[in-house]
Structure formats: structure tokens, C-alpha cells
mmCIF file of C-alpha atoms and ligand atoms in Angstrom:
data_model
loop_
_atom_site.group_PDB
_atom_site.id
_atom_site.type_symbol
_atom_site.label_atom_id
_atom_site.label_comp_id
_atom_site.label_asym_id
_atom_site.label_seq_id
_atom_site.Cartn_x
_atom_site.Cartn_y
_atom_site.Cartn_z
ATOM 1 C CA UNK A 571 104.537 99.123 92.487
ATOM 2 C CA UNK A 572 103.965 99.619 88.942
ATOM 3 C CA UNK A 573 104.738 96.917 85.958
ATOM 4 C CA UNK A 574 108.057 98.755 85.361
ATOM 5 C CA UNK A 575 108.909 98.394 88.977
ATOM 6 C CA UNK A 576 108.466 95.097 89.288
ATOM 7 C CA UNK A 577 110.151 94.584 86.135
ATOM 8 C CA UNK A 578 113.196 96.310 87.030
ATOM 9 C CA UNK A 579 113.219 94.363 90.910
ATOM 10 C CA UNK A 580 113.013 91.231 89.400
ATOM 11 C CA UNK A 581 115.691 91.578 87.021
ATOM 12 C CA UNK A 582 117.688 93.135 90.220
ATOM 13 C CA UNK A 583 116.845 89.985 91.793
ATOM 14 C CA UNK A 584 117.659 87.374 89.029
ATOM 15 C CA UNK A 585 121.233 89.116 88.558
ATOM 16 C CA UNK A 586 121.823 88.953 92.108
ATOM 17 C CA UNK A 587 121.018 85.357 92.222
ATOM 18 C CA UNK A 588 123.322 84.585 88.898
ATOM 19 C CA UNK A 589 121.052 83.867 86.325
ATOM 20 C CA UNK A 590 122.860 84.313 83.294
ATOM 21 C CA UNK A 591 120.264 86.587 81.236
ATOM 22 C CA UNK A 592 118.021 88.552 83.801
ATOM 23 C CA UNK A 593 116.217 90.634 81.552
ATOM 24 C CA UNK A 594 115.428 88.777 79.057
ATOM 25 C CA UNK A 595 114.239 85.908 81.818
ATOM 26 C CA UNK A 596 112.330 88.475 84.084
ATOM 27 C CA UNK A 597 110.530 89.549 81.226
ATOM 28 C CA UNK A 598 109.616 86.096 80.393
ATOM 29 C CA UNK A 599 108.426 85.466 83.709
ATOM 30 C CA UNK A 600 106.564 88.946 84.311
ATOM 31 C CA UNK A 601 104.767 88.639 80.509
ATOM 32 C CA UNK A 602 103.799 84.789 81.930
ATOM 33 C CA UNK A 603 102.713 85.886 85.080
ATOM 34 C CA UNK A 604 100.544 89.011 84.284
ATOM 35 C CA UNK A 605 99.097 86.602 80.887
ATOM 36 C CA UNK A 606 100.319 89.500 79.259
ATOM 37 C CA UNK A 607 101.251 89.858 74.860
ATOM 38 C CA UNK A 608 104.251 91.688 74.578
ATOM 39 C CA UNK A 609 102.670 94.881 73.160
ATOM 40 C CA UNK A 610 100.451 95.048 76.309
ATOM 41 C CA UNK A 611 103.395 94.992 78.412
ATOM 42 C CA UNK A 612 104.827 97.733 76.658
ATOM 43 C CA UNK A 613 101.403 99.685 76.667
ATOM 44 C CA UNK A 614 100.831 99.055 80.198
ATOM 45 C CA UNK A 615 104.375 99.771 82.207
ATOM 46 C CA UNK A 616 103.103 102.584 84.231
ATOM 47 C CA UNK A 617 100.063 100.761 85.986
ATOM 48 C CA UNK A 618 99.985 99.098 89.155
ATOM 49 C CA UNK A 619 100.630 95.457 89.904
ATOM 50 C CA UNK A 620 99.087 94.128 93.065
ATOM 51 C CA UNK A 621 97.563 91.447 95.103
ATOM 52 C CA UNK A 622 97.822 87.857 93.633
ATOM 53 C CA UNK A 623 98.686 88.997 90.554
ATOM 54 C CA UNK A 624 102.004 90.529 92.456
ATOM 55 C CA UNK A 625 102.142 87.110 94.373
ATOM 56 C CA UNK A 626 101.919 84.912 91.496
ATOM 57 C CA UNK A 627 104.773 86.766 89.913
ATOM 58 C CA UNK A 628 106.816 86.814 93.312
ATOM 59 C CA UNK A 629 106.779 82.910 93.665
ATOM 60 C CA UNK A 630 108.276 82.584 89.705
ATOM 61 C CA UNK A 631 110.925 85.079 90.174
ATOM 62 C CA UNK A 632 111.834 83.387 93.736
ATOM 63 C CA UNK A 633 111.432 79.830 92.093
ATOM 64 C CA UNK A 634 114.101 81.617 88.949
ATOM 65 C CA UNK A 635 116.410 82.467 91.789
ATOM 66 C CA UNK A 636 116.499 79.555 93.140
ATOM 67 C CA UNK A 637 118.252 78.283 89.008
ATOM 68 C CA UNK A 638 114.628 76.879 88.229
ATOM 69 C CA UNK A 639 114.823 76.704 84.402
ATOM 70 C CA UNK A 640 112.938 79.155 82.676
ATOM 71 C CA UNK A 641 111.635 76.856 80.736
ATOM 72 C CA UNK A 642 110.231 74.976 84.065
ATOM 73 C CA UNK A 643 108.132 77.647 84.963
ATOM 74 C CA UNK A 644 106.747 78.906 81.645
ATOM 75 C CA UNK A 645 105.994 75.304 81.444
ATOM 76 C CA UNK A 646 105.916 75.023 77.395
ATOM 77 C CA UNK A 647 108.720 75.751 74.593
ATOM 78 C CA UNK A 648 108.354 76.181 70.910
ATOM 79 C CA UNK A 649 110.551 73.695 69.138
ATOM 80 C CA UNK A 650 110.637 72.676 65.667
ATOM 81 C CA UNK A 651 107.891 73.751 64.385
ATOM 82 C CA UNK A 652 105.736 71.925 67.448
ATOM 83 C CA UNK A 653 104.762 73.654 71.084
ATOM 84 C CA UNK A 654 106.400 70.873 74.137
ATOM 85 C CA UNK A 655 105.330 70.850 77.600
ATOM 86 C CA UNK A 656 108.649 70.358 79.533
ATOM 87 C CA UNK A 657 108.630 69.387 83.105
ATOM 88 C CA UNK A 658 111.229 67.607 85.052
ATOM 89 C CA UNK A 659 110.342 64.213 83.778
ATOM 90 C CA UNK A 660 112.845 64.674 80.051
ATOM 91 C CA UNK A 661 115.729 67.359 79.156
ATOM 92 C CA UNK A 662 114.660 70.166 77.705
ATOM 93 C CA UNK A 663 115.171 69.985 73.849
ATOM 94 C CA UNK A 664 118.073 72.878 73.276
ATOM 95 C CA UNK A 665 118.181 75.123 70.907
ATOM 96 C CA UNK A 666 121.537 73.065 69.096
ATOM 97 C CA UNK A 667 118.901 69.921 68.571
ATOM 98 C CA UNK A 668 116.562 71.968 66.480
ATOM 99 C CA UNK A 669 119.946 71.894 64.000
ATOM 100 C CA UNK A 670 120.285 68.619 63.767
ATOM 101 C CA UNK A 671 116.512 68.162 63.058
ATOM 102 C CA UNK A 672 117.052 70.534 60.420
ATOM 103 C CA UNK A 673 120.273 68.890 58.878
ATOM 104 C CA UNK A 674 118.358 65.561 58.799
ATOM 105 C CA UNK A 675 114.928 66.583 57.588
ATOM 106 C CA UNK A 676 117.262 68.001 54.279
ATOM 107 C CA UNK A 677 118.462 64.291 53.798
ATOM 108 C CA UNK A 678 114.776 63.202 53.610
ATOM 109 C CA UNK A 679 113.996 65.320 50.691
ATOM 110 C CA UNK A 680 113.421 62.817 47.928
ATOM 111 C CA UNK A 681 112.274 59.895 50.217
ATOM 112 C CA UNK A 682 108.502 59.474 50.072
ATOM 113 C CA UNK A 683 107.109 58.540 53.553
ATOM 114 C CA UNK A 684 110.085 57.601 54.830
ATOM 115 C CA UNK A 685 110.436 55.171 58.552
ATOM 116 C CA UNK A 686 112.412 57.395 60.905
ATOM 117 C CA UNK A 687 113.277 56.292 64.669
ATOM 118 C CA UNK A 688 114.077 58.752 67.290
ATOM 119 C CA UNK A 689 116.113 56.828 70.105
ATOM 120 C CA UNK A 690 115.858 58.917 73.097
ATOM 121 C CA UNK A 691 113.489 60.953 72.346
ATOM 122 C CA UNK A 692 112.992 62.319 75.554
ATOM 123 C CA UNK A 693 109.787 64.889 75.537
ATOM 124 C CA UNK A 694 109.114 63.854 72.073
ATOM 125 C CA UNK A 695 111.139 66.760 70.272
ATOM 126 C CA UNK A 696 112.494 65.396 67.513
ATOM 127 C CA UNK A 697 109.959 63.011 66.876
ATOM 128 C CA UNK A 698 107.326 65.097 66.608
ATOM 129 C CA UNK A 699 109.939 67.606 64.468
ATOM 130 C CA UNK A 700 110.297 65.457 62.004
ATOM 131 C CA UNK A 701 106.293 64.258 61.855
ATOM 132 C CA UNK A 702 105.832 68.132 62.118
ATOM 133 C CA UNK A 703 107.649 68.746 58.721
ATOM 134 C CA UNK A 704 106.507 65.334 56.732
ATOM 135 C CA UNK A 705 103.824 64.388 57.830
ATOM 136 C CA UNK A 706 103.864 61.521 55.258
ATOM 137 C CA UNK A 707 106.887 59.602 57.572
ATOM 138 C CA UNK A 708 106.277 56.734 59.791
ATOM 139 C CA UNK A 709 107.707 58.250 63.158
ATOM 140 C CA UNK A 710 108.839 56.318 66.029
ATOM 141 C CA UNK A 711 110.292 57.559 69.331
ATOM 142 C CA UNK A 712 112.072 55.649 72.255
ATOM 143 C CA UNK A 713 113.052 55.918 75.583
ATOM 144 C CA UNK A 714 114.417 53.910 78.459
ATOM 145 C CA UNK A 715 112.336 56.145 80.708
ATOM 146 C CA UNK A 716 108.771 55.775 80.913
ATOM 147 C CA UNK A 717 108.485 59.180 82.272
ATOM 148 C CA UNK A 718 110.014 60.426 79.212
ATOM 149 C CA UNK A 719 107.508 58.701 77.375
ATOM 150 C CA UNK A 720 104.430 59.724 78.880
ATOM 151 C CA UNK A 721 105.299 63.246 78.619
ATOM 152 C CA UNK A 722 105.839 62.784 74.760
ATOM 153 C CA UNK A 723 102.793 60.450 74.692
ATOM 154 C CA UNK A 724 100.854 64.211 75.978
ATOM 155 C CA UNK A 725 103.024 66.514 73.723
ATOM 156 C CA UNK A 726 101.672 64.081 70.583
ATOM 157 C CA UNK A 727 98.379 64.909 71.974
ATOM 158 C CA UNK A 728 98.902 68.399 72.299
ATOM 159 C CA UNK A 729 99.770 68.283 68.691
ATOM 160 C CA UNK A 730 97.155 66.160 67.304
ATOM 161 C CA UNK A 731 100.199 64.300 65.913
ATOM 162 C CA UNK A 732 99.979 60.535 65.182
ATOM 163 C CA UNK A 733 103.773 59.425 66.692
ATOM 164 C CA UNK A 734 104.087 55.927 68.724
ATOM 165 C CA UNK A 735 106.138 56.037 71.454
ATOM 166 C CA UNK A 736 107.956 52.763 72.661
ATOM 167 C CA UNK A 737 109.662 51.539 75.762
ATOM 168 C CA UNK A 738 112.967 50.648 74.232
ATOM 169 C CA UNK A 739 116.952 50.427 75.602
ATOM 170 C CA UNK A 740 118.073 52.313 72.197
ATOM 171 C CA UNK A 741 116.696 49.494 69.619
ATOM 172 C CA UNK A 742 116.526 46.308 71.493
ATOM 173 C CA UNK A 743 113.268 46.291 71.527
ATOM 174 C CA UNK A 744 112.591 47.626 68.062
ATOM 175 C CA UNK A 745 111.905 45.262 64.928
ATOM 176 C CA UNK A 746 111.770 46.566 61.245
ATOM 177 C CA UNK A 747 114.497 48.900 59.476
ATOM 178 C CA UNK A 748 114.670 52.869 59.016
ATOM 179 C CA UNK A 749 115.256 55.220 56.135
ATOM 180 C CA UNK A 750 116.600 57.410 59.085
ATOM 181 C CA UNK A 751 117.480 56.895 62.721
ATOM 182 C CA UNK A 752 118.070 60.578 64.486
ATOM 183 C CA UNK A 753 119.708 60.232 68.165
ATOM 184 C CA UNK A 754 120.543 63.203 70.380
ATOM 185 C CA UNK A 755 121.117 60.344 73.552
ATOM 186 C CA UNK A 756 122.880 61.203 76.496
ATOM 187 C CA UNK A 757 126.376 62.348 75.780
ATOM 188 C CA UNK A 758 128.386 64.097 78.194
ATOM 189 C CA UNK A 759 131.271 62.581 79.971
ATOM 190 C CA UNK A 760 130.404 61.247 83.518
ATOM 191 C CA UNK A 761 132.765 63.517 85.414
ATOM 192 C CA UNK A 762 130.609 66.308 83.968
ATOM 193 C CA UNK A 763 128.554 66.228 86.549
ATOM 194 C CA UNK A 764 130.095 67.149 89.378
ATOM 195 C CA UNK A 765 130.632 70.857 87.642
ATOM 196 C CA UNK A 766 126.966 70.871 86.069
ATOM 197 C CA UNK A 767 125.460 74.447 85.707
ATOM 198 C CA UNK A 768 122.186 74.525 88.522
ATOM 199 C CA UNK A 769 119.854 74.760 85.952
ATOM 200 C CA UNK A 770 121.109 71.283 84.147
ATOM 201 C CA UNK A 771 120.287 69.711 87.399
ATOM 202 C CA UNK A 772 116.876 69.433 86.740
ATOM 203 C CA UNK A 773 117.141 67.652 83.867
ATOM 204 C CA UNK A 774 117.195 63.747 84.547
ATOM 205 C CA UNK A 775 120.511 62.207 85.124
ATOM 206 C CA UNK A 776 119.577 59.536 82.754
ATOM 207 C CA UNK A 777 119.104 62.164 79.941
ATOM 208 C CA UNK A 778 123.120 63.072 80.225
ATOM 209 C CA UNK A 779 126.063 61.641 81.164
ATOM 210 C CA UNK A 780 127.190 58.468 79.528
ATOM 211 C CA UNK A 781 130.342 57.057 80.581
ATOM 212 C CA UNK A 782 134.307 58.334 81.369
ATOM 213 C CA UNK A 783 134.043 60.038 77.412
ATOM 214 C CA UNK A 784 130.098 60.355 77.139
ATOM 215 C CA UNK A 785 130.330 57.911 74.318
ATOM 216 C CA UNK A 786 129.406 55.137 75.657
ATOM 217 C CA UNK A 787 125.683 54.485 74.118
ATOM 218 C CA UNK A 788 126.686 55.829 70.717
ATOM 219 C CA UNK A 789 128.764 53.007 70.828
ATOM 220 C CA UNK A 790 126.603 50.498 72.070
ATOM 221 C CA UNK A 791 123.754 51.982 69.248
ATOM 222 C CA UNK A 792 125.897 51.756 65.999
ATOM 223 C CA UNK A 793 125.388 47.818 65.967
ATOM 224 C CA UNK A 794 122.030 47.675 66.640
ATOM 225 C CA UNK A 795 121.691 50.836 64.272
ATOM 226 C CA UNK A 796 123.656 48.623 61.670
ATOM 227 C CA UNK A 797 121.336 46.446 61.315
ATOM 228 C CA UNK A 798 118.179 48.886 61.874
ATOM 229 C CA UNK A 799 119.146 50.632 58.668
ATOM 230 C CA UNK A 800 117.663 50.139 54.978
ATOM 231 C CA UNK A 801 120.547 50.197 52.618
ATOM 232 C CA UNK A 802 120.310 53.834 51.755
ATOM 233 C CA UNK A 803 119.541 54.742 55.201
ATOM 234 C CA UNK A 804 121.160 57.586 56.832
ATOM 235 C CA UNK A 805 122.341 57.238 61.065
ATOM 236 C CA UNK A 806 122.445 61.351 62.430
ATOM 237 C CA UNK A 807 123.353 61.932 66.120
ATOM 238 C CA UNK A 808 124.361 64.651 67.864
ATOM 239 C CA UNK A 809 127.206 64.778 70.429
ATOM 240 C CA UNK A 810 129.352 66.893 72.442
ATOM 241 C CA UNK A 811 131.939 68.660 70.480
ATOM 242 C CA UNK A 812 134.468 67.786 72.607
ATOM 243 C CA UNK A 813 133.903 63.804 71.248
ATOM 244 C CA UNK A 814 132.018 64.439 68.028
ATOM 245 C CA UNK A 815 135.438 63.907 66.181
ATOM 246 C CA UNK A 816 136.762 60.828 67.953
ATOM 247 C CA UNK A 817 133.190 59.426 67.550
ATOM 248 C CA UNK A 818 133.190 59.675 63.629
ATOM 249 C CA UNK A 819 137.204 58.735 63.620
ATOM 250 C CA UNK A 820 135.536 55.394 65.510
ATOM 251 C CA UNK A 821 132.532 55.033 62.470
ATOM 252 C CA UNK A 822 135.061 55.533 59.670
ATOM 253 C CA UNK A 823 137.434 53.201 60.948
ATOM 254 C CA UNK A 824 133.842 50.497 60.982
ATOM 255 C CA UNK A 825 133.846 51.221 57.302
ATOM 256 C CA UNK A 826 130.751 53.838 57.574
ATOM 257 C CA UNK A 827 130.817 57.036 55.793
ATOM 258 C CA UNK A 828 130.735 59.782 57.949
ATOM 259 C CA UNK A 829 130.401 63.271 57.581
ATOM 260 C CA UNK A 830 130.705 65.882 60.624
ATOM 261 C CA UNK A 831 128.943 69.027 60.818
ATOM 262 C CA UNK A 832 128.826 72.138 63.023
ATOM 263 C CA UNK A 833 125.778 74.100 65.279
ATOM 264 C CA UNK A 834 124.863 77.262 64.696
ATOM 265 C CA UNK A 835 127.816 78.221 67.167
ATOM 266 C CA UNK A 836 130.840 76.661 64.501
ATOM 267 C CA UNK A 837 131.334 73.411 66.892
ATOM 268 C CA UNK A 838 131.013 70.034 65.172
ATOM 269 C CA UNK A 839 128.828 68.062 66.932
ATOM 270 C CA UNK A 840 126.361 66.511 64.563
ATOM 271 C CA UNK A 841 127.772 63.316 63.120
ATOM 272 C CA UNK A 842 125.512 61.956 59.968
ATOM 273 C CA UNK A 843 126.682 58.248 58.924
ATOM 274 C CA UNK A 844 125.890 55.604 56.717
ATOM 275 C CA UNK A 845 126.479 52.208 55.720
ATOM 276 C CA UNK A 846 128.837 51.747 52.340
ATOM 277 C CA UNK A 847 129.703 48.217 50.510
ATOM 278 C CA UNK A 848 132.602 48.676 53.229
ATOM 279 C CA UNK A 849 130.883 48.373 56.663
ATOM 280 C CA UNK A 850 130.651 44.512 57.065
ATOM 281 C CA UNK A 851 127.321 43.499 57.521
HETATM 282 C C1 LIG B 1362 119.904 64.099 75.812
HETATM 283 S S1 LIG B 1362 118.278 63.476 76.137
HETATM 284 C C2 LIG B 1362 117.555 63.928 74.582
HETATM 285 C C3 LIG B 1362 116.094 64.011 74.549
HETATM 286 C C4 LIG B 1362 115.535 64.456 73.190
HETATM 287 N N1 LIG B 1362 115.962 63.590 72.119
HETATM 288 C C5 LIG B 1362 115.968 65.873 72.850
HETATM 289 O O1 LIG B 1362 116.727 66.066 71.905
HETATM 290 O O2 LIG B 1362 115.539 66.800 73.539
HETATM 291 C C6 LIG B 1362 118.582 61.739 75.999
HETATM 292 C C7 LIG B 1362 117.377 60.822 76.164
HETATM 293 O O3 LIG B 1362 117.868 59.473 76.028
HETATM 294 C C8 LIG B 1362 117.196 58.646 76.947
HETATM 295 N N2 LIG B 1362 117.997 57.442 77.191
HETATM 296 C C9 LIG B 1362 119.053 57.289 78.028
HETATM 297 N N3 LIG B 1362 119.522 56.038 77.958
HETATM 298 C C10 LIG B 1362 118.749 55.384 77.050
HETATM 299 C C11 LIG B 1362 118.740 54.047 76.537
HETATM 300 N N4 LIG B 1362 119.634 53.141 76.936
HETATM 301 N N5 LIG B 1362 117.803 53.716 75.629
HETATM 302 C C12 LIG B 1362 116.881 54.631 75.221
HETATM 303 N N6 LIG B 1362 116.843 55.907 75.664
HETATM 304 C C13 LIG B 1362 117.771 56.282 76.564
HETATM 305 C C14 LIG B 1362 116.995 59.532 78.167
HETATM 306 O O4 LIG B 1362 115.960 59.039 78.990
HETATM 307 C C15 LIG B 1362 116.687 60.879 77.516
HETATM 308 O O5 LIG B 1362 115.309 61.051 77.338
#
């Protein structure tokens, strides 16, 4: 069979199974397989693809069937400016997160080497976003997982990038105050789960669901985040649009001001919040 062939079975294959974008996965997975650039795919369609070559590709496309995440098998994504091995030990940063890293890294314009905490940081995404783009902050990342954290631990080494990653529940553990505290934590309602998509399986349950409204550790971070936060300090998280607006209702009625802003999509599900001469302290 030739490149094209396969190409054209294993997007067969993928739609068969249900993956929601066969082509552009298959291509993924054949360009992955065959260590091939793009333009020598397109150069090299009509030649034949055999032996373990063939094998190698066989197994990913099975393994894609099967609602593998893409993402699984190619092993790395680029996010943020930095390249993140994901495996199944953290979610796999989304393309809506590399918004919110983008709305916060704006508010830091102006602050010279600013302390920033990332509480469930997961691979390291954010974290290492942020460190990415100013490399003059103080970055922090926590997780209650410690597989979470050895995975970032490796994707600041793959990076050369100086972050310190802490064994934390959200900021218990964590002593000093931030200029900004970024927090994409597990956010989808608990009932979620019993409808989740097959790919989302493979992400860790502690990485999603929190509670009957998914709100339940934004809620248990804003005191802790409270008191984490220098005066002029600025609180972003990102949550589900279905509770981003009840969340913020919650903050203003604290006394915070809160602003709510949408992803790329239109939905509002970045909340950025900070303290005013209101918020008791
Ligand atoms: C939705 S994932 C986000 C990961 C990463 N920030 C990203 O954007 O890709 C949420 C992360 O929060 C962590 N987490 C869950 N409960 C936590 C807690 N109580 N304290 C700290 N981290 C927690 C999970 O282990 C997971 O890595």
C-alpha cells in the first residue's frame, strides 16, 4: 500500500470508530509514525509503506480507535509558547487555557518580576506559559497530585525553565503573597461524568469534576487566595461557562471586583478578580 493508501484507510478507520476529526487526526498520526515533515508527506504519497514502518502506524491508528487522545500518542503538544509532554498522569492543557494565559499575561504588563502561583497546574502549562513570556516572574505551580507534578517537574526540564513545583491542596501549603494567582482547577459538575466524551476519560478524575455545580474548589480557593494576594494583585480562573456567571455573582457579592470574559468560542468562562477597600480582609 502506498502513503496515500494508508492515509485514506486510516481515516476510513478513525470515522468508523467516531473520532470526531479523522483526517486531520490520521494525518497526525501517519506524519508521527512515518517521522515525516509535512512537505515530505506531500512529496512522497505515491511510495510504498511497509514492514514496521506499516506496523508502527497500524498500532496508533488501532490505539486512535480505541478514543486514545491524539495527543496521547503523539506524546507532546505545543502550548503557550512551551512544547509539554502529556501522558495520562495530568489533563491535557486545551486549547481555551492558552486564553486565559493570554488574558492574564496582559494584566502583568507594567509589573516588574512579578510572584505568580499556578494552583493546579497539572503538566505545568500555565506555569511554564507565563515563565515562557516573562521570564523575569517568580513562578510557582501546585498540585494535589504528585504525578502531576513530576510530569511538570520533566516539562521544566524540557524547557530549561527555572519553575518550582510544590505539593500543595490549592494554597495550604503555600506561604508568601502573589502579584497574580492563575487557576484553571477542576471544574465540571460531578454528574458530568457519567456522559464524559471517551477521550476525557483519560484524563485523571482528580483533574475534573468538583462537586454537584463544579464549583466547589473555587470556593474553597477564594479565602486562601484572599489572603495570598498583594494589594494590587489580580485572582484569574477559568471555569465552565455554564457556572462562570454564578461564580463571579458569588465574588461580587464578597466585595471583589470581578470582571468576566469570553474564549475564543464567545462563552464566558474566564473570571479575573480582585480585592477592593470592599472585600473584608
Ligand atoms: C483542570 S486540571 C488543569 C491543569 C492545568 N492547569 C491546565 O490548565 O492544563 C486541574 C488540576 O488541578 C489539580 N487539583 C485538583 N484538586 C486540587 C487541589 N485540591 N489542590 C491542588 N490541585 C488540585 C488536578 O490534579 C489537576 O492537575
Amino acid at each position: 500500500m502506498t502513503l496515500r493508501d494508508h492515509l485514506a484507510a486510516a481515516v476510513q478507520t478513525l470515522r468508523v470508530a467516531g473520532v470526531p476529526s479523522p483526517e486531520v487526526d490520521a494525518r497526525a498520526l501517519v506524519l508521527h509514525a512515518l517521522n515525516l515533515s509535512p512537505t515530505a508527506f506531500l512529496l512522497r504519497g505515491s511510495e510504498e509503506v511497509a514492514g514496521a514502518d506499516a506496523e508502527r502506524l497500524g498500532e496508533l491508528i488501532r490505539q486512535r480507535a480505541a478514543r486514545t487522545p491524539l495527543q496521547h500518542l503523539l506524546g507532546m503538544v505545543d502550548w503557550g509558547g512551551v512544547q509539554l509532554r502529556v501522558d495520562g498522569r495530568a489533563l491535557i492543557p486545551r486549547p481555551e487555557t492558552e486564553w486565559l494565559l493570554h488574558l492574564a499575561l496582559a494584566d502583568l504588563n507594567g509589573v516588574s518580576a512579578p510572584r505568580v502561583v499556578d494552583v493546579g497546574t497539572g503538566t505545568g502549562a500555565l506555569a511554564l506559559g507565563v515563565k515562557m513570556a516573562r521570564p523575569d516572574a517568580a513562578v510557582l505551580g501546585v498540585d494535589l497530585s504528585s504525578e502531576a507534578l513530576a510530569l511538570a517537574g520533566e516539562n521544566a526540564a524540557l524547557n530549561v525553565m527555572d519553575v518550582v513545583f510544590v505539593e500543595s491542596d490549592l494554597l495550604a501549603n503555600i506561604p508568601g503573597t502573589f502579584d497574580l494567582i492563575l487557576a484553571n482547577l477542576p471544574y465540571l459538575p460531578d454528574a458530568d461524568r457519567a456522559h464524559a466524551d471517551p477521550e476525557v476519560r483519560h484524563d485523571p478524575d482528580l483533574a475534573l469534576y468538583s462537586g454537584p455545580d463544579g464549583l466547589l474548589l473555587a470556593r474553597r480557593l477564594i479565602p486562601q487566595a484572599h489572603t495570598a494576594l498583594t494589594e494590587s494583585g489580580l485572582l484569574w480562573l477559568e471555569l465552565d461557562p455554564r457556572n462562570a456567571p454564578a461564580f463571579a455573582a458569588e465574588l461580587r457579592a464578597q466585595g471583589w471586583a470581578v470582571t468576566l470574559h469570553a474564549d475564543l468560542t464567545g462563552r464566558e468562562r474566564f473570571v479575573r478578580a480582585e480585592l477592593t477597600p470592599l472585600t473584608p480582609r
